[in-house]
Coordinates of C-alpha atoms in Angstrom, one line a residue:
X8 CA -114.7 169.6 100.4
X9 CA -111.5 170.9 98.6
X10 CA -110.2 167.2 98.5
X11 CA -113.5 166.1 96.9
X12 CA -113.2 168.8 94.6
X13 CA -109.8 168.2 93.8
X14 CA -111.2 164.5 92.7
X15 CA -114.1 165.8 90.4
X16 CA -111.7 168.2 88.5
X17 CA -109.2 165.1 88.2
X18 CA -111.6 162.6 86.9
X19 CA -113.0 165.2 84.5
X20 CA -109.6 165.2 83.2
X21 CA -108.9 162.1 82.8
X22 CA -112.4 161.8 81.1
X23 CA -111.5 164.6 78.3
X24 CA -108.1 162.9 78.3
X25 CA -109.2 159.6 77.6
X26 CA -111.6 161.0 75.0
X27 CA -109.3 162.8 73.0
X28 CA -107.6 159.6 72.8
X29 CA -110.9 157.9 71.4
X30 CA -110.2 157.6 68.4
X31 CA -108.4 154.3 66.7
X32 CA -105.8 153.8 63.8
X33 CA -106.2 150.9 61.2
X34 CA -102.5 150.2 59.7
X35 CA -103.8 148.4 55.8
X36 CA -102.5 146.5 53.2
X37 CA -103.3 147.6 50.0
X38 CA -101.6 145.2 48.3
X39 CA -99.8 145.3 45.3
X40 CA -101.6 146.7 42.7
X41 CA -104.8 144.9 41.7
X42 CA -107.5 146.9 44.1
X43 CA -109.2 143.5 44.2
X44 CA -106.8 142.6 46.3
X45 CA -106.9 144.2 49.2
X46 CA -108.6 142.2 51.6
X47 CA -112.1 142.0 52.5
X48 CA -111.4 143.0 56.3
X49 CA -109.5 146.1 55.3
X50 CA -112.0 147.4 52.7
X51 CA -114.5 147.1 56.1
X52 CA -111.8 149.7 57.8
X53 CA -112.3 151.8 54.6
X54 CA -115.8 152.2 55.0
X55 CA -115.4 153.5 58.4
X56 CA -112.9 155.7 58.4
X57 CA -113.3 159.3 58.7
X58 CA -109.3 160.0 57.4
X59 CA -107.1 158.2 55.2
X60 CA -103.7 158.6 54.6
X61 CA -102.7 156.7 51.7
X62 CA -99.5 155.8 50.0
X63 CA -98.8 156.4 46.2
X64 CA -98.4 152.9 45.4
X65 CA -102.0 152.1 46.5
X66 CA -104.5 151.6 43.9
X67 CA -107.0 154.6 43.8
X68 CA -109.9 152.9 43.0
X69 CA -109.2 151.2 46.4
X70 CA -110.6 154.3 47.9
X71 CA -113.9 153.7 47.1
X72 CA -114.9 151.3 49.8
X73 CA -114.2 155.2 51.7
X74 CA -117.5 157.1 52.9
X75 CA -117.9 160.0 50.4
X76 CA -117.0 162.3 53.3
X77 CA -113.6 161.4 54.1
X78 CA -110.7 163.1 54.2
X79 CA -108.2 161.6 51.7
X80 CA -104.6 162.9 52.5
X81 CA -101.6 161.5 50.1
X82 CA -98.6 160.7 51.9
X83 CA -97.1 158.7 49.5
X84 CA -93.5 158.4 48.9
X85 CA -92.3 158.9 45.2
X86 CA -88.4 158.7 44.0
X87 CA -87.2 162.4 43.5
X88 CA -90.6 164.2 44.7
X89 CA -91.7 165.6 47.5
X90 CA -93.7 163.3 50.4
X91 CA -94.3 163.7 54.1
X92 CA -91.2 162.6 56.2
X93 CA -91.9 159.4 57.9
X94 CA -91.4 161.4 61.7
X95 CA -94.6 164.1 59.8
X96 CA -96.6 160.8 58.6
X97 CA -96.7 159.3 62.3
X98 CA -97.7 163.0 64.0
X99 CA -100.6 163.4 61.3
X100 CA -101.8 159.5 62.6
X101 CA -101.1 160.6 66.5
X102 CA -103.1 163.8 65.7
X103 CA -105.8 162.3 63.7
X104 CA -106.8 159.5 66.3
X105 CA -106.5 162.2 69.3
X106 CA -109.2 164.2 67.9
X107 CA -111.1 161.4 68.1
X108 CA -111.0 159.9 64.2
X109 CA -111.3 156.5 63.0
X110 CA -107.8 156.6 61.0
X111 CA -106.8 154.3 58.3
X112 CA -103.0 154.2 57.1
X113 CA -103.4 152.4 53.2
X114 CA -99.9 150.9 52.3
X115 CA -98.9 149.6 49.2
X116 CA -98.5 145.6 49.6
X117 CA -98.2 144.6 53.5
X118 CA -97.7 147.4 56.2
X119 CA -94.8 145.6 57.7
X120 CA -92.9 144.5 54.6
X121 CA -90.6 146.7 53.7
X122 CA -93.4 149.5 54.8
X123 CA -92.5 151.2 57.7
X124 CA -95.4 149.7 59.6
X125 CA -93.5 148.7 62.3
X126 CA -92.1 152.4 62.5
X127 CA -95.9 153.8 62.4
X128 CA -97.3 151.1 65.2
X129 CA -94.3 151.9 67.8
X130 CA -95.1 155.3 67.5
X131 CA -98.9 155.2 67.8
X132 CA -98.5 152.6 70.8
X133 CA -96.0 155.1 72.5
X134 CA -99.0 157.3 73.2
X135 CA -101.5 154.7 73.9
X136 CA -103.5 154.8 70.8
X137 CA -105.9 151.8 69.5
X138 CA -104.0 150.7 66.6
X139 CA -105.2 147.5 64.8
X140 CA -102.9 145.7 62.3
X141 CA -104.6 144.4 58.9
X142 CA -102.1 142.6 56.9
X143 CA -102.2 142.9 52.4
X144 CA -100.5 140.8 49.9
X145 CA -97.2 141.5 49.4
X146 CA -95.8 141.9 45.9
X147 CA -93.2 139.4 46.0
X148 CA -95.4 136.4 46.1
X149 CA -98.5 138.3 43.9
X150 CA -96.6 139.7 41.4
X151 CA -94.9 136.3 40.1
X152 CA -97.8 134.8 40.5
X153 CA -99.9 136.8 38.0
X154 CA -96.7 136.0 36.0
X155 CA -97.1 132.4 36.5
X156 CA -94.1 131.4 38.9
X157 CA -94.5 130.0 41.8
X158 CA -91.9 131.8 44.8
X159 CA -91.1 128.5 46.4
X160 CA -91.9 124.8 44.4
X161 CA -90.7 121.3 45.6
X162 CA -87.5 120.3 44.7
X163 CA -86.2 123.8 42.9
X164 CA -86.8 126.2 46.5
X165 CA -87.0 125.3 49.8
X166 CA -86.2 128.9 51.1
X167 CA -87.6 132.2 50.1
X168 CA -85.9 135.5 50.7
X169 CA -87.1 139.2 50.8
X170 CA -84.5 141.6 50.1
X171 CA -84.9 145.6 50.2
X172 CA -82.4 146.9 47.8
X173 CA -83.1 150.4 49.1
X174 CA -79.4 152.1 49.6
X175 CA -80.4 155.3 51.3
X176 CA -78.1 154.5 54.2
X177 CA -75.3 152.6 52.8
X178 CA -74.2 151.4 49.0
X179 CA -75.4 148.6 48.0
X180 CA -71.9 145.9 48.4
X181 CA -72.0 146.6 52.2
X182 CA -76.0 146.5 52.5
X183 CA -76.6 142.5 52.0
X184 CA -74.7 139.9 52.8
X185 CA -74.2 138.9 49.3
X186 CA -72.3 135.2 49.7
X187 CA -75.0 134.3 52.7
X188 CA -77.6 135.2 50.4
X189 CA -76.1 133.0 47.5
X190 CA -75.7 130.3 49.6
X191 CA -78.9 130.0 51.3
X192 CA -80.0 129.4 47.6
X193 CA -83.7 129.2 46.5
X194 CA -85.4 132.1 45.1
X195 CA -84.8 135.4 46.3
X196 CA -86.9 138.5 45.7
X197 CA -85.6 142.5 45.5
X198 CA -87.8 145.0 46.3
X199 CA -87.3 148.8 45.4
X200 CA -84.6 148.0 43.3
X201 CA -85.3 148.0 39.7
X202 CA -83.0 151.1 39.1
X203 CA -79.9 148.8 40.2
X204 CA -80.7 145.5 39.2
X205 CA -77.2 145.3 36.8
X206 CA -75.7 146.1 40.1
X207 CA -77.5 143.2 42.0
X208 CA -77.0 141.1 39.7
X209 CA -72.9 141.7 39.3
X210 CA -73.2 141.1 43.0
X211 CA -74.8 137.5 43.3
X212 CA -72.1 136.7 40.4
X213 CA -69.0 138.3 42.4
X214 CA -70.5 136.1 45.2
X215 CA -70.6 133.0 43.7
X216 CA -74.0 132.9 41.8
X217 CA -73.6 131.2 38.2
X218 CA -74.4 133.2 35.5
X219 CA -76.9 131.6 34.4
X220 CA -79.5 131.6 37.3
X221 CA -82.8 132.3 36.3
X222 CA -84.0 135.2 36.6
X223 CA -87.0 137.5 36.0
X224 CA -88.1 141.5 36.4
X225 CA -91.9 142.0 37.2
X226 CA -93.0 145.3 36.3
X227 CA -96.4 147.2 37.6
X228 CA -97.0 143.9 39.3
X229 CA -100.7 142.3 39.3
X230 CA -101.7 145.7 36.9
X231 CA -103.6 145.0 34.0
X232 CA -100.3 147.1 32.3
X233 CA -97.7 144.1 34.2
X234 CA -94.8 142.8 32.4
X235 CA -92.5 139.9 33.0
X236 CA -88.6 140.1 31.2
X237 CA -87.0 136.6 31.7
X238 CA -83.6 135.8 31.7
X239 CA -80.8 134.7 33.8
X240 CA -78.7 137.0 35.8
X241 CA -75.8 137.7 33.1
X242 CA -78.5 138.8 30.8
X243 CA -79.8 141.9 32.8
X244 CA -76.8 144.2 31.9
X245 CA -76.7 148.1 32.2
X246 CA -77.9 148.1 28.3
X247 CA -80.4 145.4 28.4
X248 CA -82.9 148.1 29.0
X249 CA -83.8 151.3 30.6
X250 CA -85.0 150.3 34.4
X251 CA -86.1 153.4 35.3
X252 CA -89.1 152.7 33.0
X253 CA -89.9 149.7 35.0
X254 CA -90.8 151.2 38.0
X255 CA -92.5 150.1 40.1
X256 CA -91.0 146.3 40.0
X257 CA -89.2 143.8 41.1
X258 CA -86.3 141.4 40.7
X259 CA -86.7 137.3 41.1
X260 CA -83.6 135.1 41.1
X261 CA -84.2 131.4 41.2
X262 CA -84.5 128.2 39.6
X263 CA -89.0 128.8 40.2
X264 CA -88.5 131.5 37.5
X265 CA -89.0 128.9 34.7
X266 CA -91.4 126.4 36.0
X267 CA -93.7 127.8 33.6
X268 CA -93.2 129.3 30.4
X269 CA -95.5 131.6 28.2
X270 CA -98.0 131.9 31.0
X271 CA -101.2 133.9 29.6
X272 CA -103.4 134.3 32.8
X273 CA -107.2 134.6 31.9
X274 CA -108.8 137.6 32.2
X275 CA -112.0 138.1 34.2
X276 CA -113.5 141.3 33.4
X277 CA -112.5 143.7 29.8
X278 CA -111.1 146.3 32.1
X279 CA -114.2 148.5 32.0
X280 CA -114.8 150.6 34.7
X281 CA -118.6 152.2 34.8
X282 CA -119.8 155.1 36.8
X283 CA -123.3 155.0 37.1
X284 CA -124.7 159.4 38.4
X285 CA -127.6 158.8 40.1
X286 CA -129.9 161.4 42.2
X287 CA -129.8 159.8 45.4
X288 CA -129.3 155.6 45.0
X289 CA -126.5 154.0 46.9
X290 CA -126.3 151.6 44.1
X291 CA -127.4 152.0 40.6
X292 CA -129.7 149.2 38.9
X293 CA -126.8 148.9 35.9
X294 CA -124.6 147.4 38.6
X295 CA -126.6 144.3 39.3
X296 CA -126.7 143.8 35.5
X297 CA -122.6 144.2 35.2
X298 CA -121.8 141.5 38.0
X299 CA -117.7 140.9 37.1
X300 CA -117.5 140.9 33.9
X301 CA -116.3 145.0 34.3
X302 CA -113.1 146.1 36.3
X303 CA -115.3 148.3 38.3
X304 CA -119.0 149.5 38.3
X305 CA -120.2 152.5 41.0
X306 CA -122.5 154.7 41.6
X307 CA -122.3 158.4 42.7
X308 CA -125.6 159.9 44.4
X309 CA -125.3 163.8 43.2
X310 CA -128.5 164.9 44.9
X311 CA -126.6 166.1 48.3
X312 CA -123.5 168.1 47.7
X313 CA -122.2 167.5 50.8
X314 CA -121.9 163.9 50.7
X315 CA -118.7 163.9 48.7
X316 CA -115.4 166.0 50.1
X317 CA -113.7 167.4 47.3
X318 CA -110.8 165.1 47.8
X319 CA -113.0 161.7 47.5
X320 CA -114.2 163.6 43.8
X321 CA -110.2 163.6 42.8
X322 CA -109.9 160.5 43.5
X323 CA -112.9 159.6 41.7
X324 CA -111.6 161.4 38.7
X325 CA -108.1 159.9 39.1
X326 CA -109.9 156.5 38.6
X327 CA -110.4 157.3 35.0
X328 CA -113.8 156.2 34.3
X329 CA -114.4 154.5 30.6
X330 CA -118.4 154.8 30.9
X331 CA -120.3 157.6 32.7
X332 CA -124.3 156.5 32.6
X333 CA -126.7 159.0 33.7
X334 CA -130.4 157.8 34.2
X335 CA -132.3 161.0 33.9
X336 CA -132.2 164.3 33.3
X337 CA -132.5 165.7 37.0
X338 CA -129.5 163.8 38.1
X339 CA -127.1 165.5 35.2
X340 CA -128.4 169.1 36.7
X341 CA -127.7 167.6 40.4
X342 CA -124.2 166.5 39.2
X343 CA -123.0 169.4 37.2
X344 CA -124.2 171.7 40.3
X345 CA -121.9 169.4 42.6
X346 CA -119.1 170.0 40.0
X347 CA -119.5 173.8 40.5
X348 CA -120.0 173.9 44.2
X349 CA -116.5 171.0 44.5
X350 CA -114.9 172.7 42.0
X351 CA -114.4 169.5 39.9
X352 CA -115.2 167.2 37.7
X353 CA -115.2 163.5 37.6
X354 CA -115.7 162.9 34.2
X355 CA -112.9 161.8 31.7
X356 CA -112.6 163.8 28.6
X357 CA -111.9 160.1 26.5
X358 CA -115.0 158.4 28.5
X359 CA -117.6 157.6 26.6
X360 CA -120.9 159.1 28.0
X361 CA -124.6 157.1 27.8
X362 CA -127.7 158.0 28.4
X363 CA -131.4 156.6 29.3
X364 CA -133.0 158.8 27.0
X365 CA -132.9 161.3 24.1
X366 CA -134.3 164.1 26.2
X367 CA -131.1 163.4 28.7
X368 CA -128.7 163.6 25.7
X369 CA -129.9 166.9 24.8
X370 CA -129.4 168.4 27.8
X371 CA -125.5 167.2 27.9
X372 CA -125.7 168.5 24.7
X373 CA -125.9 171.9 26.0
X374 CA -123.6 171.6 28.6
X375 CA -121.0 170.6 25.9
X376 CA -121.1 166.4 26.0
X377 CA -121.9 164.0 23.6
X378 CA -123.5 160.9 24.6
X379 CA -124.6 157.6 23.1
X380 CA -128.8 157.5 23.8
X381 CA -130.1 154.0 24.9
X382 CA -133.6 152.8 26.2
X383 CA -132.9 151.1 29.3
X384 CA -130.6 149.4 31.5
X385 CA -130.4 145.9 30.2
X386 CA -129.5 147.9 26.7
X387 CA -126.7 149.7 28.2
X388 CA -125.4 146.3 29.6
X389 CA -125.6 144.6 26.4
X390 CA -123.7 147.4 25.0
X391 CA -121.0 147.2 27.6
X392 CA -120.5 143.6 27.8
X393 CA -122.5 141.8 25.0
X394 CA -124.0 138.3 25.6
X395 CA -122.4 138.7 29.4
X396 CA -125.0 140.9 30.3
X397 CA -127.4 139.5 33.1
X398 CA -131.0 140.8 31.6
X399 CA -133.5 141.8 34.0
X400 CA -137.1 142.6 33.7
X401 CA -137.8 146.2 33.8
X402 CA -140.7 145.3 36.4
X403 CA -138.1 144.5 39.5
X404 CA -135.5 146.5 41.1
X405 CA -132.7 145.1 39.8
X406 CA -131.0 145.7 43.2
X407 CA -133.0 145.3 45.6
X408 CA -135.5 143.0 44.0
X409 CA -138.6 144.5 44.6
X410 CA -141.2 144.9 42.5
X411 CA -141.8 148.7 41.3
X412 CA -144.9 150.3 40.8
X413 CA -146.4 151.4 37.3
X414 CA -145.6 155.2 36.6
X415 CA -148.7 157.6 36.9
X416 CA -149.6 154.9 40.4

């Protein structure tokens, strides 16, 4: 009887064991900048998660593939302020998953380029964790290809080299093998060292590089804000400019830097991004209308207050909306009422503020907003994007495509 017992008390505790280990970690590229990059796969772990732990190179507006109840917590790692130590970032996973969580670490780029990744799996497989790996773009090859140079192209690179220039540990002579790297030849790309790129580049000369190798800084990579310098390696001097300004970036040494020159990539949407405060749609009916010709179009349901953690509304703010749209006048009292119960506000003071109705615009009047007053929704697309806008009869649900009934039926 007591050995029997003795069983029963041990397989209950392996049962509560195993189930405070239920929980899984998703380790996910963000990648570089552009939040339509990330991949389709990890915007699915988004969507599932119930905590996020997010670098500060990721994109915010990444964050909203997230449920509006997730915990957002920012452990990203910023030159001279304060961040989580890597040894804290890898407890908070450990804990998260063993209360049960699906977990979801965002890196900037790919989570095992230069990210630590690595660091983060061994530690979560060290206690037996589910851990799934979901690679990103990494800003090496992205970046110069929004700038129009290819990494590696037949008969100028038949290698291509990734290079930390991080010198925590070391200085930065002793930290690469500088007349390996020269002789393997091709086109070589820093990462995290813009504030030393005179240094790298008196480096590859010492070593044998000539002077005149092309060479190109990428700065805010695949952002609408990016900026190539080209050059050749003699030209980035201490005075050439100030570096620190060109954060985040990167360095590009090769004979690939000037396969093309003047590049102009076209530009798919006006870099609009539309907030559509509904009462309680997932999707708002402007959205349909929008398609891709804005940088981002959402919807916020305000009718249930706790549908949104104050941390997703931050990062909503941090998004910057241009264009708040509300449809009617019950969803502006729903949203201001979530403002005061979250103890924020999404909206922008420079966004510009539309409405679907005079008697809408009146009541944001009182509550201290002024607002541009438009009839419907294929108006308000028209206004955002001109002949773009897809028109719609106002007769079908623009979203789901159903037919609505006549008001007063």
């Amino acid at each position: 009887m007591k050995r029997l017992l003795f069983i029963s008390v041990a397989l209950l505790f392996n049962l509560l064991n195993l189930s405070a280990q239920s929980g899984k970690v998703y380790l996910v590229g963000a990648g570089p900048g552009d939040p339509d990059l990330i991949t389709v796969k990890g915007a699915k772990a988004l969507g599932k998660a119930d905590v996020v732990l997010y670098d500060a190179l990721a994109n915010p507006s990444i964050l909203i593939h997230c449920k509006g109840n997730v915990r957002l917590i920012p452990v990203g790692k910023r030159a001279g302020k304060p961040s989580p130590s890597q040894g804290e970032i890898n407890q908070l996973l450990i804990d998260e998953a063993q209360k049960g969580n699906t977990v979801v670490r965002l890196k900037g780029g790919d989570p095992f380029v230069f990210g630590r990744g690595g660091e983060e799996l061994l530690a979560l497989l060290d206690k037996g964790i589910d851990t799934e790996v979901i690679p990103g773009v990494t800003a090496a090859i992205a970046a110069p290809a929004y700038a129009g140079i290819p990494v590696t192209h037949r008969g100028l690179a038949r290698t291509f080299t990734l290079v930390t220039a991080s010198t925590k540990d070391s200085n930065l002579t002793e930290a690469v093998k500088w007349k390996a790297l020269v002789e393997q030849g091709g086109t070589i790309a820093f990462y995290m060292g813009v504030r030393v790129i005179p240094d790298i580049c008196q480096q590859l000369i010492k070593s044998g590089m000539s002077p005149d190798t092309p060479a190109a800084i990428i700065s805010k990579g695949t952002l609408p804000e990016q900026k190539a310098f080209r050059g050749a390696i003699k030209d980035f001097t201490a005075d050439f400019t100030d570096y620190a300004k060109l954060t985040p970036g990167l360095l590009l040494v090769g004979d690939v830097v000037n396969v093309t020159e003047n590049y102009q990539p076209s530009k798919d949407n006006n870099g609009m991004k539309v907030l559509s405060i509904t009462l309680n749609r997932k999707v708002s009916e402007l959205t349909p209308r929008l398609e891709n010709e804005v940088a981002l179009a959402f919807t916020i349901a305000s009718k249930d207050p706790n549908k949104y953690t104050k941390e997703y509304l931050e990062m909503l703010k941090e998004v910057e909306f241009t264009h708040i749209v509300f449809s009617n006048t019950k969803s502006v009292e729903a949203y201001f009422k979530l403002c005061e119960e979250k103890g924020i506000n999404v909206i922008s003071p420079k966004a510009t503020i539309i409405t679907l109705g005079k008697k809408i615009t009146d009541l944001l009047s009182t509550k201290g907003y002024n607002a541009i007053t438009l009839g419907s929704y294929n108006e308000v697309a028209s206004y955002l994007i001109g002949d773009k806008a897809k028109v719609m009869p106002s007769s079908v649900d623009a979203v789901t495509g159903a037919s609505k009934k006549p008001k007063g039926k």
